[in-house]
XYZ file of C-alpha atoms in Angstrom:
87
model
C 0.000 0.000 0.000
C 1.333 3.412 -0.927
C 1.207 6.447 1.376
C -1.670 8.205 -0.469
C -3.804 5.058 -0.235
C -3.072 4.733 3.476
C -3.873 8.413 4.026
C -7.216 8.040 2.257
C -8.062 4.923 4.234
C -7.314 6.596 7.564
C -9.051 9.857 6.675
C -12.190 8.165 5.375
C -12.777 6.065 8.482
C -15.887 6.873 10.473
C -17.753 5.913 13.570
C -21.143 4.250 13.315
C -23.703 4.938 16.003
C -26.836 2.929 16.869
C -29.095 5.734 15.607
C -27.721 5.146 12.096
C -29.162 1.637 11.960
C -32.695 0.931 10.846
C -34.562 -0.861 13.661
C -35.866 -4.259 12.637
C -33.755 -4.439 9.475
C -31.303 -7.322 9.804
C -27.736 -6.967 8.592
C -27.013 -9.153 5.571
C -25.244 -12.408 6.421
C -22.541 -11.647 3.844
C -21.717 -8.346 5.569
C -21.472 -10.033 8.971
C -19.178 -12.702 7.536
C -16.957 -10.071 5.903
C -16.740 -8.031 9.129
C -15.704 -11.155 11.045
C -13.131 -12.050 8.395
C -11.708 -8.527 8.558
C -11.650 -8.633 12.368
C -9.372 -11.657 12.289
C -6.763 -9.444 10.631
C -6.772 -6.923 13.498
C -3.640 -6.757 15.646
C -3.789 -8.997 18.679
C -1.684 -9.487 21.755
C 1.004 -12.066 21.100
C -0.888 -13.788 18.309
C -3.435 -15.022 20.846
C -5.499 -16.899 18.302
C -7.811 -18.608 17.398
C -10.477 -15.943 17.279
C -13.959 -16.777 18.477
C -17.077 -14.845 17.523
C -20.724 -15.287 18.393
C -23.395 -13.813 16.134
C -26.859 -13.357 17.589
C -29.988 -13.108 15.448
C -33.712 -13.692 15.729
C -34.969 -14.816 19.135
C -31.418 -15.178 20.440
C -30.734 -11.510 19.682
C -33.949 -10.460 21.418
C -33.051 -12.556 24.464
C -29.525 -11.100 24.604
C -30.695 -7.497 24.211
C -33.339 -7.947 26.920
C -30.752 -9.428 29.271
C -28.254 -6.644 28.529
C -30.796 -3.860 29.036
C -31.978 -5.305 32.354
C -28.403 -5.756 33.537
C -27.598 -2.178 32.558
C -30.597 -0.857 34.480
C -29.472 -2.737 37.590
C -25.743 -1.990 37.443
C -25.650 1.512 35.961
C -27.827 3.012 38.682
C -25.716 1.425 41.429
C -22.478 2.704 39.891
C -23.769 6.213 39.182
C -22.026 8.848 41.274
C -21.610 12.599 41.021
C -17.914 12.163 40.234
C -18.558 10.157 37.065
C -21.239 12.470 35.656
C -20.214 14.760 32.827
C -21.491 18.309 32.462
């Protein structure tokens, strides 16, 4: 890769936020597979492979999201203090 290509790659990166997703529209399986394939190329500590990924969809995704939201409600309130609030 040449420097201009690297510059373009770095400068064109972006963050994706939950609000940018369309609720109820599943992500194509091919996209998920490509993201996982690309993730295996990310730097890792001491070549600590093999990678393991879990993809949730359908009822499993609903169950996970319900569990996560309930856990957040329980834990976030307990850990909320004036010192960790941002103005």
